[in-house]
């Protein structure tokens, strides 16, 4: 997945500076390579190279590029290795056309061959270059840039968004076909970008775009058109209330630590939103469906596993957790009108999830309920309904507060559903919802405060560990997987998350003297988990425990440092709190290893590719 930004200005000549300033907010979308195409007096100056935006800016003085309009692109490599030639933006056959894209062209190979056959000079192995050539091709045929952009989409298959301009024309055009795109109108500038954080430094007057739409930027306005027939759509800017500083670190060394510390507020905010909204439609969608799937990727999937335990425990409802890419091959043929797919995606753009959304909508069987954070995202617009995660922008690539928001949403919906379908006594439902609202924020803060130093100390003892397991049972199944994912993502260690009762069926063979195994448990399940701890202890493994303090558990940790104790709470709140020590452990271990947890190698915040 990548990040594109296009800006047209009335009076500026410092387009490079403002493109870099805005694009830097998209760093989480890609840092394999960066480039800027700046236009001044009809001449395009295009500079690009491998590295993060700061590295390439320093190397090529991107910020010093002159002009009144231009396009910048941050790349996360898919088609074509991360090289200078494959970096974006690209020219067309000549420097008359310039542009950049985000997403994937599924017909890349055949279309590239077709263009070369037709005499186009294709310089890279990056699919984004073909978007510019497609416009070049149709401009040759029509002599009109608007039509050329509109018709270019006919040649391109896949999910993508791109911005393109012609050197001697003042407009910049952008197309949304499956990847995110949002526009903004400032005083004397207009902007189009893959994500809101790069628009906010210029303006909070935003225009959300939907698939199949294109936008034309002039220096003072943004016009939206339907690609199919070129019809102009009445799309007025609306004021975004997302705090521009959400994309700043607020004094923390890394966005990840900031976002972990935002979780108490997230608990308040998301519960405030849920309580303020009519959940009836969401609950009805869940209750009326005969088959319920919870489809997600990465941390969202792990939160979904936690959700399935809540739906079982509080509502007596079976919700099947499925990894996004699995859904089609595993359940695609079982879809019918009574199927509900809860599509959980903080970005609302993850391609694996978009594929499921399109599958369900394509055969018009079943309903989709999004659980989504990014307002204006494709999932938000295209699902039958959506539950807002209301946790503000998450900038750090590893998810923390969005995972937390999702877990809280599932706990809340499960309690409400249990009350609605009679599985849960209304008084119990009300008691639990009240706990979520009145105790969870403070308990979250207390857990952060209490486990900060514990995790810092424990992390130091794990810097030489290259391989470990993180095991959960019952409610902490998804929690342990999330802890393992965090360590994999930002410590570059192999940490496998799995069910603790399954460990003895094979993986136990890895345990030797001092081999570390983390056990995450709730008080309700510790009697069972102790059996699994014993199986490791008996083979002299190192057992690390995450959970409330219990003498029976304390007996199995060789030293204090191996017990990440979370504050006592209601048994149903504990699974929400147990993830916090794991988030912080992975953070401090990452920093101890000299890694930037916000920008782990090879990864990206939003993967809009298959
Ligand atoms: C990965 C991110 O690319 O996508 C993870 O690095 C995230 O942090 C996963 O959990 C799923 O993203 P989303 O937006 O669908 O929740």
mmCIF file of C-alpha atoms and ligand atoms in Angstrom, residues 297-300 344-350 353 394 397-399 406 485-486 489 603-607, ligand 1:
data_model
loop_
_atom_site.group_PDB
_atom_site.id
_atom_site.type_symbol
_atom_site.label_atom_id
_atom_site.label_comp_id
_atom_site.label_asym_id
_atom_site.label_seq_id
_atom_site.Cartn_x
_atom_site.Cartn_y
_atom_site.Cartn_z
ATOM 1 C CA UNK A 297 -6.740 -9.374 9.358
ATOM 2 C CA UNK A 298 -3.813 -8.830 11.692
ATOM 3 C CA UNK A 299 -4.631 -7.238 15.012
ATOM 4 C CA UNK A 300 -8.236 -6.787 13.943
ATOM 5 C CA UNK A 344 -13.483 -5.542 11.039
ATOM 6 C CA UNK A 345 -10.885 -3.171 9.658
ATOM 7 C CA UNK A 346 -9.564 -0.044 11.353
ATOM 8 C CA UNK A 347 -8.399 1.445 8.041
ATOM 9 C CA UNK A 348 -11.501 0.334 6.186
ATOM 10 C CA UNK A 349 -9.262 -0.275 3.173
ATOM 11 C CA UNK A 350 -7.502 -3.613 3.733
ATOM 12 C CA UNK A 353 -11.461 -7.321 3.577
ATOM 13 C CA UNK A 394 -3.712 5.472 14.582
ATOM 14 C CA UNK A 397 2.019 0.724 12.005
ATOM 15 C CA UNK A 398 1.476 -1.814 14.827
ATOM 16 C CA UNK A 399 -2.129 -1.563 16.003
ATOM 17 C CA UNK A 406 -12.521 -3.247 18.660
ATOM 18 C CA UNK A 485 1.891 -10.450 16.706
ATOM 19 C CA UNK A 486 3.216 -7.300 18.380
ATOM 20 C CA UNK A 489 5.893 -6.990 14.064
ATOM 21 C CA UNK A 603 5.293 -3.628 7.005
ATOM 22 C CA UNK A 604 2.653 -1.044 6.256
ATOM 23 C CA UNK A 605 -0.278 0.375 8.173
ATOM 24 C CA UNK A 606 -2.853 -0.304 5.518
ATOM 25 C CA UNK A 607 -2.419 -3.019 2.945
HETATM 26 C C1 LIG B 1 -1.642 -4.626 8.815
HETATM 27 C C2 LIG B 1 -1.277 -3.679 9.917
HETATM 28 O O1 LIG B 1 -1.048 -4.214 7.637
HETATM 29 O O2 LIG B 1 -3.057 -4.672 8.642
HETATM 30 C C3 LIG B 1 -1.876 -4.200 11.188
HETATM 31 O O3 LIG B 1 0.142 -3.573 10.038
HETATM 32 C C4 LIG B 1 -3.373 -4.333 11.022
HETATM 33 O O4 LIG B 1 -1.570 -3.306 12.258
HETATM 34 C C5 LIG B 1 -3.749 -5.159 9.783
HETATM 35 O O5 LIG B 1 -3.914 -4.968 12.165
HETATM 36 C C6 LIG B 1 -5.242 -5.035 9.497
HETATM 37 O O6 LIG B 1 -5.509 -3.679 9.230
HETATM 38 P P1 LIG B 1 -7.027 -3.147 9.262
HETATM 39 O O7 LIG B 1 -6.915 -1.718 8.821
HETATM 40 O O8 LIG B 1 -7.807 -3.990 8.290
HETATM 41 O O9 LIG B 1 -7.531 -3.287 10.659
#
